[in-house]
mmCIF file of N, CA and C in Angstrom:
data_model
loop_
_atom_site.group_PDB
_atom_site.id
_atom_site.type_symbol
_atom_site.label_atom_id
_atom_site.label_comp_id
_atom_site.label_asym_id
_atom_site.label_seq_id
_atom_site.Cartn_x
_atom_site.Cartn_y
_atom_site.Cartn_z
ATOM 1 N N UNK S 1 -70.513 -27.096 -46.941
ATOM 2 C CA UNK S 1 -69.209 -26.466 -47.000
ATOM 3 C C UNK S 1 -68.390 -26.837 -45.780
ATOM 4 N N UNK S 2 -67.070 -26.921 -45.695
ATOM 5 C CA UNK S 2 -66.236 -27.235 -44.868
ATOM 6 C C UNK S 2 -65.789 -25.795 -44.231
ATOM 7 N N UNK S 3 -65.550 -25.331 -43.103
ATOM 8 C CA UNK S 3 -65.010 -24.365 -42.542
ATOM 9 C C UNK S 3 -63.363 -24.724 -42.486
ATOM 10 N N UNK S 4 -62.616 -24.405 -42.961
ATOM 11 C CA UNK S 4 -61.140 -24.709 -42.668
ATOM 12 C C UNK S 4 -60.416 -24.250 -41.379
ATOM 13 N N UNK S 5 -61.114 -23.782 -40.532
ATOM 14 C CA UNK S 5 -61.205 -23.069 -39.323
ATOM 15 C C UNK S 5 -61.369 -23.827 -37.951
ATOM 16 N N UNK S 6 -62.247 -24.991 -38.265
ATOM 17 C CA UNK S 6 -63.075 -25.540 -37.523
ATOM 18 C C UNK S 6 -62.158 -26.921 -36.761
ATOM 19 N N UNK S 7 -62.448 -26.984 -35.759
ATOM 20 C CA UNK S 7 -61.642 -27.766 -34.989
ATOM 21 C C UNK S 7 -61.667 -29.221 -35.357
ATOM 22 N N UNK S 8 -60.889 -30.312 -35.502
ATOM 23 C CA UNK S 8 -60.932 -31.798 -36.291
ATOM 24 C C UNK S 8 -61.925 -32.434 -35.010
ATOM 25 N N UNK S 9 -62.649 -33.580 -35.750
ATOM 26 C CA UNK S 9 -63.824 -33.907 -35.316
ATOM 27 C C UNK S 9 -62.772 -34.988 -33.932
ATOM 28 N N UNK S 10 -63.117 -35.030 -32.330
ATOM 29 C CA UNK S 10 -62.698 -35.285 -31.550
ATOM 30 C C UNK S 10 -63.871 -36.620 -31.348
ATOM 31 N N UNK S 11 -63.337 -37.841 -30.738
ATOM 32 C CA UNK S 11 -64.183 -38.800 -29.877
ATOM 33 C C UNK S 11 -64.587 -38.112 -28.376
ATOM 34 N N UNK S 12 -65.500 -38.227 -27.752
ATOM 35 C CA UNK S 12 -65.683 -37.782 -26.409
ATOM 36 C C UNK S 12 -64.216 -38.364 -25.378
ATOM 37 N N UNK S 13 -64.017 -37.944 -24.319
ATOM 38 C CA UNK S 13 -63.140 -38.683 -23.299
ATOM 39 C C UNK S 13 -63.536 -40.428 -22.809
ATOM 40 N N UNK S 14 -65.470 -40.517 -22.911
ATOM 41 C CA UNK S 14 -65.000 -41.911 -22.200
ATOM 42 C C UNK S 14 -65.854 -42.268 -23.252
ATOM 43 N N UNK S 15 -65.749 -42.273 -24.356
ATOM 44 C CA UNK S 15 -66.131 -43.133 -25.878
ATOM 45 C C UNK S 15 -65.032 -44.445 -25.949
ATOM 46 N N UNK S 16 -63.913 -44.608 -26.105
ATOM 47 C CA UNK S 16 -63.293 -45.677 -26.290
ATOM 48 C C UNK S 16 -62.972 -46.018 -24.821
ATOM 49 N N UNK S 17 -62.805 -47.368 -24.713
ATOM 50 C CA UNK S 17 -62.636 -48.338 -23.759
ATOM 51 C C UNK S 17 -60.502 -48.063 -23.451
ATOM 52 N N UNK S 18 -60.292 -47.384 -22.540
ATOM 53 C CA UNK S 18 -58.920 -47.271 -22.294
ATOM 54 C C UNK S 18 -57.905 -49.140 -22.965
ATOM 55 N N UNK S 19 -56.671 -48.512 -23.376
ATOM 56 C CA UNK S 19 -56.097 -50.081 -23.759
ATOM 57 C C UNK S 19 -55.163 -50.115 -22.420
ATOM 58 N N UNK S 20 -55.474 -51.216 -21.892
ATOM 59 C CA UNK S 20 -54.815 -51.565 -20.723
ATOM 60 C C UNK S 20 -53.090 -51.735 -21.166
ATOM 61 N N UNK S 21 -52.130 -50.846 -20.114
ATOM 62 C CA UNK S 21 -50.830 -51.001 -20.547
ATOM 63 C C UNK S 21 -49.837 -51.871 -18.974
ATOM 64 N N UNK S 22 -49.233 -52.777 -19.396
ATOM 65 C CA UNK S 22 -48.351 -53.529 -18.075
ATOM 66 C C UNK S 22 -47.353 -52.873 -18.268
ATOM 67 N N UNK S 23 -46.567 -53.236 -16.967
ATOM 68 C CA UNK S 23 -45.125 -52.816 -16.756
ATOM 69 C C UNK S 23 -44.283 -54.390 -17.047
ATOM 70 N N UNK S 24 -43.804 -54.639 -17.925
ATOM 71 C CA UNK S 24 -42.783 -55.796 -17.689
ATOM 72 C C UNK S 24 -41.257 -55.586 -17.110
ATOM 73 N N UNK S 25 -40.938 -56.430 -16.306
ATOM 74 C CA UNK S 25 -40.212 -55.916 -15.727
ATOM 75 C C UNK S 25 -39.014 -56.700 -16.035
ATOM 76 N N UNK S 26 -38.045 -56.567 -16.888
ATOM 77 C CA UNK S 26 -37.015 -57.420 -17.404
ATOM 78 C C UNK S 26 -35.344 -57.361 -16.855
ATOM 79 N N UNK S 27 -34.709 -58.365 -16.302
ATOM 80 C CA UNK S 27 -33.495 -58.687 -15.637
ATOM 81 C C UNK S 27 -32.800 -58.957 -16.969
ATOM 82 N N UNK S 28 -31.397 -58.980 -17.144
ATOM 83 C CA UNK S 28 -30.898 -59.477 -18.642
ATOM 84 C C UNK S 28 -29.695 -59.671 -17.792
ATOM 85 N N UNK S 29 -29.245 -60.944 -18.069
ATOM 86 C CA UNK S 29 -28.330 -61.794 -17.305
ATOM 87 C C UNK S 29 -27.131 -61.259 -17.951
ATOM 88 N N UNK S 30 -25.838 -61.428 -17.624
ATOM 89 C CA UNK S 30 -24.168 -61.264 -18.105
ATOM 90 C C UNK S 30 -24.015 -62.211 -19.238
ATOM 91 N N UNK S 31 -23.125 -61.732 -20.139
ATOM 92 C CA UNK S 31 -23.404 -62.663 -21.421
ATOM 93 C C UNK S 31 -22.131 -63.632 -20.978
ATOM 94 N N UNK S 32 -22.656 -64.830 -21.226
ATOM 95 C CA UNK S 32 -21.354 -66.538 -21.383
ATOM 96 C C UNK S 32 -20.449 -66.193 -22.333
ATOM 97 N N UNK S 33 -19.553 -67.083 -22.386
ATOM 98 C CA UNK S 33 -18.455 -66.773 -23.159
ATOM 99 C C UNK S 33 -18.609 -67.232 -24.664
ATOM 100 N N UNK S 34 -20.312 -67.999 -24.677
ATOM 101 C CA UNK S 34 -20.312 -67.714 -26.645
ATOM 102 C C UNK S 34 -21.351 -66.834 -26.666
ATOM 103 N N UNK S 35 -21.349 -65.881 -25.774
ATOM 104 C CA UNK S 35 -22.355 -64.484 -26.071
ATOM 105 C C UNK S 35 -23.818 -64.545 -26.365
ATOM 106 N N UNK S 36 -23.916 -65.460 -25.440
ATOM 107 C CA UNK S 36 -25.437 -65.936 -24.929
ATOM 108 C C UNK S 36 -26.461 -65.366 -23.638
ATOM 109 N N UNK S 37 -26.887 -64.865 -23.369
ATOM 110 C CA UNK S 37 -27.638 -64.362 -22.175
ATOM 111 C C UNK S 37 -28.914 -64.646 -22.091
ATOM 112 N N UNK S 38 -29.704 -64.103 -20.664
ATOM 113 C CA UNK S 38 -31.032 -64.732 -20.571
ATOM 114 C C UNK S 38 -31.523 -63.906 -19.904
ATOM 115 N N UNK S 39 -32.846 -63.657 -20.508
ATOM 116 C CA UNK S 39 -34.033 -62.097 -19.882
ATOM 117 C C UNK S 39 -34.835 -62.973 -19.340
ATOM 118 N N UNK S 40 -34.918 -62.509 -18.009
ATOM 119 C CA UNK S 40 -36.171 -63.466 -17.254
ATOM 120 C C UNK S 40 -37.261 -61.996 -16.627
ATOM 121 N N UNK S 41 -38.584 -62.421 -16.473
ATOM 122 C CA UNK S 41 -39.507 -61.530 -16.163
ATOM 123 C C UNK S 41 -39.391 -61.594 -14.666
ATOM 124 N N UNK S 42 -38.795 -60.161 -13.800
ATOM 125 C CA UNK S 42 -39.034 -59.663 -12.628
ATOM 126 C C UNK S 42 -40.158 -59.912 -11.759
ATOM 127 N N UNK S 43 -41.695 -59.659 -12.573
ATOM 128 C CA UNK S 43 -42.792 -59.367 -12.034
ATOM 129 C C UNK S 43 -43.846 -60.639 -12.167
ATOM 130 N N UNK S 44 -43.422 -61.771 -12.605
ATOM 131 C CA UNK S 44 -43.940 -62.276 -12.533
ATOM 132 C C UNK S 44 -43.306 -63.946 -12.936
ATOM 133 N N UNK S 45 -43.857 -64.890 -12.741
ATOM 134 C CA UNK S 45 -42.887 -66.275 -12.631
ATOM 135 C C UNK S 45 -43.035 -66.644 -13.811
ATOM 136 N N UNK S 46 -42.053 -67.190 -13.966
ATOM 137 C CA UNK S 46 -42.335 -68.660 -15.388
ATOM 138 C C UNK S 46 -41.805 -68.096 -16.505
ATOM 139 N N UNK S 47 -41.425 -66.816 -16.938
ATOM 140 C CA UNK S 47 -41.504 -66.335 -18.372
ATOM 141 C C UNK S 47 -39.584 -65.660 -18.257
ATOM 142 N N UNK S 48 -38.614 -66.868 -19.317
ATOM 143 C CA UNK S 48 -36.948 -66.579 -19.410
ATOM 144 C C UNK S 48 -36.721 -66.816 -20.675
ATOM 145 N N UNK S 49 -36.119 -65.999 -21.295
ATOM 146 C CA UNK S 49 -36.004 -65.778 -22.579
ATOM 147 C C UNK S 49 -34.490 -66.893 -22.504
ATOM 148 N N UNK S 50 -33.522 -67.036 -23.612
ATOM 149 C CA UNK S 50 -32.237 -66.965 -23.728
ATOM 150 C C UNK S 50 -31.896 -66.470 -25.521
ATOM 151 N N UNK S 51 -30.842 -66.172 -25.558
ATOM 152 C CA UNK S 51 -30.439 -65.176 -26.972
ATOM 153 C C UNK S 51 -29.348 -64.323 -26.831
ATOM 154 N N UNK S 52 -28.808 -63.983 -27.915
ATOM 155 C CA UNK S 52 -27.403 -63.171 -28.175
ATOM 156 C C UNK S 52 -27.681 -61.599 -28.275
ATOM 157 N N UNK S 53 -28.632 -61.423 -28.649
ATOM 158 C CA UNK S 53 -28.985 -59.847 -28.280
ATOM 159 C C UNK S 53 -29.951 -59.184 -27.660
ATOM 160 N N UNK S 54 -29.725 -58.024 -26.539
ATOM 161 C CA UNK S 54 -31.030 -57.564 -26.010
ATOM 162 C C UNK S 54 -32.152 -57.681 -26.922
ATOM 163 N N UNK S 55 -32.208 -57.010 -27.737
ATOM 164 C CA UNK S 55 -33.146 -56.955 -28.623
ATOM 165 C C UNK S 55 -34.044 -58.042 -28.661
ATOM 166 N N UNK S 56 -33.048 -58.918 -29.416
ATOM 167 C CA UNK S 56 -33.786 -60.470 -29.495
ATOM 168 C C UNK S 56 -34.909 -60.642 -28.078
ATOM 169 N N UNK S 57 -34.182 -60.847 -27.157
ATOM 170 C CA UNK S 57 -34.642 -61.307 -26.207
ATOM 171 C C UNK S 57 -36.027 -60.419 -25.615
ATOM 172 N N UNK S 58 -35.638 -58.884 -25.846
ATOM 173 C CA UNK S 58 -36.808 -58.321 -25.429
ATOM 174 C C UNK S 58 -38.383 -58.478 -26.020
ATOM 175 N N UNK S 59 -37.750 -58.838 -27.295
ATOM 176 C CA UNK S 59 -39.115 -59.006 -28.178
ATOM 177 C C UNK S 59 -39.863 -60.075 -27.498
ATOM 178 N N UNK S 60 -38.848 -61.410 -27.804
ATOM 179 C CA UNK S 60 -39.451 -63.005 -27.418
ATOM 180 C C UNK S 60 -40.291 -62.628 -25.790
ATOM 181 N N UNK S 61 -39.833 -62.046 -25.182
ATOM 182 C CA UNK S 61 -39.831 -62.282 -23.766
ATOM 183 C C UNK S 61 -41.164 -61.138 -23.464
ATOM 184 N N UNK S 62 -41.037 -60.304 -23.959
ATOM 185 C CA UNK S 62 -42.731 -59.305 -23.918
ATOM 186 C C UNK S 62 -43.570 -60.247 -24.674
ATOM 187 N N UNK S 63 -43.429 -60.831 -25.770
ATOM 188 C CA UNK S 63 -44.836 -61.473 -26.604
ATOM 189 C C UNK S 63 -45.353 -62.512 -25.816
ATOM 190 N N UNK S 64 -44.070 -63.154 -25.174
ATOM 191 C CA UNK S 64 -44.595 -64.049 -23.657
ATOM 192 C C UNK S 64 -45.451 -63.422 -22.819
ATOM 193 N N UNK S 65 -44.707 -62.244 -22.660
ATOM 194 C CA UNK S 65 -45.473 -61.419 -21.236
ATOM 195 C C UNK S 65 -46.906 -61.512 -21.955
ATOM 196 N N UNK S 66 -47.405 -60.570 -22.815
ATOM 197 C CA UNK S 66 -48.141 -60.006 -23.745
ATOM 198 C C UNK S 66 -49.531 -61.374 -23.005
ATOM 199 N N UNK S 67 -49.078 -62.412 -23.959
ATOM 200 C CA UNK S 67 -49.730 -63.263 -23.763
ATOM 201 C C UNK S 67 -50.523 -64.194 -22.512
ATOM 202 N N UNK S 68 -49.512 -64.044 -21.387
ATOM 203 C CA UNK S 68 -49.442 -64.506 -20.484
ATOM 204 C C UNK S 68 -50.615 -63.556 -19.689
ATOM 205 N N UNK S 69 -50.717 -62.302 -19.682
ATOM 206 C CA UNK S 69 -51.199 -61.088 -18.753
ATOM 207 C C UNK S 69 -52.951 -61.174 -19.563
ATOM 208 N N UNK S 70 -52.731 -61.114 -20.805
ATOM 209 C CA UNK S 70 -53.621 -61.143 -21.949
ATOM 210 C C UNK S 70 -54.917 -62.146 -21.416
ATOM 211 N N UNK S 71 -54.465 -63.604 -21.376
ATOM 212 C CA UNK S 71 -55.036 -64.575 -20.514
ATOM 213 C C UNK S 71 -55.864 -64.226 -19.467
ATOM 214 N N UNK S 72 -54.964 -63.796 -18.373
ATOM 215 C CA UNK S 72 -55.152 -63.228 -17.416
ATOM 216 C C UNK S 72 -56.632 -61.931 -17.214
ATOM 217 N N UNK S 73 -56.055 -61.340 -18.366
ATOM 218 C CA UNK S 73 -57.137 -60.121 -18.248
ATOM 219 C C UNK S 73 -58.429 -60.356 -18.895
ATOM 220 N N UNK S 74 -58.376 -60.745 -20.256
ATOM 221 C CA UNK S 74 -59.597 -61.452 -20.582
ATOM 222 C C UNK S 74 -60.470 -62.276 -19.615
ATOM 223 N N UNK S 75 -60.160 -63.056 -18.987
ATOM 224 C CA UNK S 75 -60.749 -63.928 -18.078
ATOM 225 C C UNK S 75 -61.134 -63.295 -16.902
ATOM 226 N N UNK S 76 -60.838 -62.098 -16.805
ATOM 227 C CA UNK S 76 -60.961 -61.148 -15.506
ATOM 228 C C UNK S 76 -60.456 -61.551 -13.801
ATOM 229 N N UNK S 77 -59.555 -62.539 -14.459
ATOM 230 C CA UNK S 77 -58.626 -63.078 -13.393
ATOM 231 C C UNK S 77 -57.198 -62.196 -12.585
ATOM 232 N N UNK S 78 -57.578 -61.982 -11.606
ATOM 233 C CA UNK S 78 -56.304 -61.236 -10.876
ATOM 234 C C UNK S 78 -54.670 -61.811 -11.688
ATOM 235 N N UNK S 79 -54.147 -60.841 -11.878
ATOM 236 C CA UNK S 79 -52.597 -61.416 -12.646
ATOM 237 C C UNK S 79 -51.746 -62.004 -11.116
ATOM 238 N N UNK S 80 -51.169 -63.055 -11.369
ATOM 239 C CA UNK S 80 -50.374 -63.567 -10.225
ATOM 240 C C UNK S 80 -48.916 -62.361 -9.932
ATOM 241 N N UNK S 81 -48.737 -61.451 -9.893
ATOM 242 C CA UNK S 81 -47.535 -60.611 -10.121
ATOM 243 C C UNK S 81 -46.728 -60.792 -8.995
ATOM 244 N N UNK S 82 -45.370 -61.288 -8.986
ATOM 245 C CA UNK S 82 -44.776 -61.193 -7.774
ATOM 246 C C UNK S 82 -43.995 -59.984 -7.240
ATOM 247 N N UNK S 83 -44.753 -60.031 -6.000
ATOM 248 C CA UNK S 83 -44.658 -58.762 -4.976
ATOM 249 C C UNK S 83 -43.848 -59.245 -3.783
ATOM 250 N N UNK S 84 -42.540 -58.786 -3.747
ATOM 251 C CA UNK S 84 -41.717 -57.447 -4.903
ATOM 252 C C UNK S 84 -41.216 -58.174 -5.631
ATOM 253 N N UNK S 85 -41.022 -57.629 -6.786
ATOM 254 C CA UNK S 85 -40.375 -58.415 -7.825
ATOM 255 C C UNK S 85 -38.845 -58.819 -7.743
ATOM 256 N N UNK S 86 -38.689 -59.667 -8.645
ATOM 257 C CA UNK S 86 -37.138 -60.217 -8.191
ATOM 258 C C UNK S 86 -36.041 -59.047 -8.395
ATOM 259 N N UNK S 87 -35.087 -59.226 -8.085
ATOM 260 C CA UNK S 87 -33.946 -57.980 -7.841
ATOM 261 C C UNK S 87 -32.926 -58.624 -9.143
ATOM 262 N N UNK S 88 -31.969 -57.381 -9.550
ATOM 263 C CA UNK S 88 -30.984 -58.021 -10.370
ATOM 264 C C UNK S 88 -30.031 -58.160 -9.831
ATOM 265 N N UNK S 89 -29.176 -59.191 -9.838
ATOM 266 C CA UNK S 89 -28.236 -59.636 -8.968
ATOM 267 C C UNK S 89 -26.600 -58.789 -9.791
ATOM 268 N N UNK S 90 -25.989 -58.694 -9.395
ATOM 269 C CA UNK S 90 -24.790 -57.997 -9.790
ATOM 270 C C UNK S 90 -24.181 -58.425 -11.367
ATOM 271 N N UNK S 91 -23.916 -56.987 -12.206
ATOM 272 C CA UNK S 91 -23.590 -57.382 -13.571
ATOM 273 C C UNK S 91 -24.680 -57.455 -14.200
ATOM 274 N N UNK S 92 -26.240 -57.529 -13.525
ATOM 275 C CA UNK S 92 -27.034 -57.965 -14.439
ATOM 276 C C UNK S 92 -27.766 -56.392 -14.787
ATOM 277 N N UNK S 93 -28.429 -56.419 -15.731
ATOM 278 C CA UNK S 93 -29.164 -55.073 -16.414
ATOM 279 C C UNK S 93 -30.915 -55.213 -16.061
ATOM 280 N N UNK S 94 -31.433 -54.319 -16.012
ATOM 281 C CA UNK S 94 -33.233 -54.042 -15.931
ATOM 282 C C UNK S 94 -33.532 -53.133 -16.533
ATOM 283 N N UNK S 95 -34.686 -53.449 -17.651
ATOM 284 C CA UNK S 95 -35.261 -53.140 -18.643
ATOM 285 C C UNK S 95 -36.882 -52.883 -18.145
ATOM 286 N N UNK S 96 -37.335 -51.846 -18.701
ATOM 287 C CA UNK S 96 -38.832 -51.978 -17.910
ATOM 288 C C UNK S 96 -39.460 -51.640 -19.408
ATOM 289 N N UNK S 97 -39.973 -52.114 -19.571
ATOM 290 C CA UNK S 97 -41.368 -52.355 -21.038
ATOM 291 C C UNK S 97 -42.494 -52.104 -21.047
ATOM 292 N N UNK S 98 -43.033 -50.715 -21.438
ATOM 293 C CA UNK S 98 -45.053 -51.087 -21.271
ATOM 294 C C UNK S 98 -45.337 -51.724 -22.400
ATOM 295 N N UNK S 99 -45.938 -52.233 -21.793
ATOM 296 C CA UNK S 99 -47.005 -53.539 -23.130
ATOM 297 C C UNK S 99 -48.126 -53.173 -22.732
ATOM 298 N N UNK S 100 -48.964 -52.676 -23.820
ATOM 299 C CA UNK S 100 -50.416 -52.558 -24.381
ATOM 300 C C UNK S 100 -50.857 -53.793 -25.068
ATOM 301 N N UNK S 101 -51.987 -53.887 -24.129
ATOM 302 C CA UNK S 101 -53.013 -55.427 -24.629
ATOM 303 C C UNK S 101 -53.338 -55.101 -26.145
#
């Protein structure tokens, strides 16, 4: 018999393996005059989107991150993160993203 009372069956606290979550740290440049802009990653080098809408760009530019950190962590390799991260220069916007591996 089922007790309808009875509390839903819980996993213990350290049963699952935590999912590791990053901070991406996203700059989004002033849009050109055919309404083009470019998200480059704050926290770390190499990874610049370009595209006509935040949106767009946030997606492309985390699945980079995603991947890039992903590498990184699997291999149990320290992430290269640059410390401090780059600044946004005037006009420009910052977006901060957790990404779960």
């Amino acid at each position: 018999m089922n007790d309808s009372h009875s509390p839903l069956p819980q996993l213990p606290v350290n049963s699952p393996d935590p999912v590791p979550v990053f901070n991406c740290h996203v700059i989004l440049s002033v849009a050109d005059e055919n309404g083009r802009r470019c998200g480059r990653v704050a926290n770390l080098e190499g990874i610049e989107v370009a595209g006509t809408g935040e949106r767009e760009i946030l997606m492309a530019i985390t699945r980079q991150f995603k991947a890039f950190v992903k590498k990184y962590h699997d291999a149990g390799r320290d992430i290269p993160w640059i410390e401090p991260p780059a600044t946004a220069r005037p006009g420009e916007l910052e977006r901060f993203v957790p990404v779960h591996l």
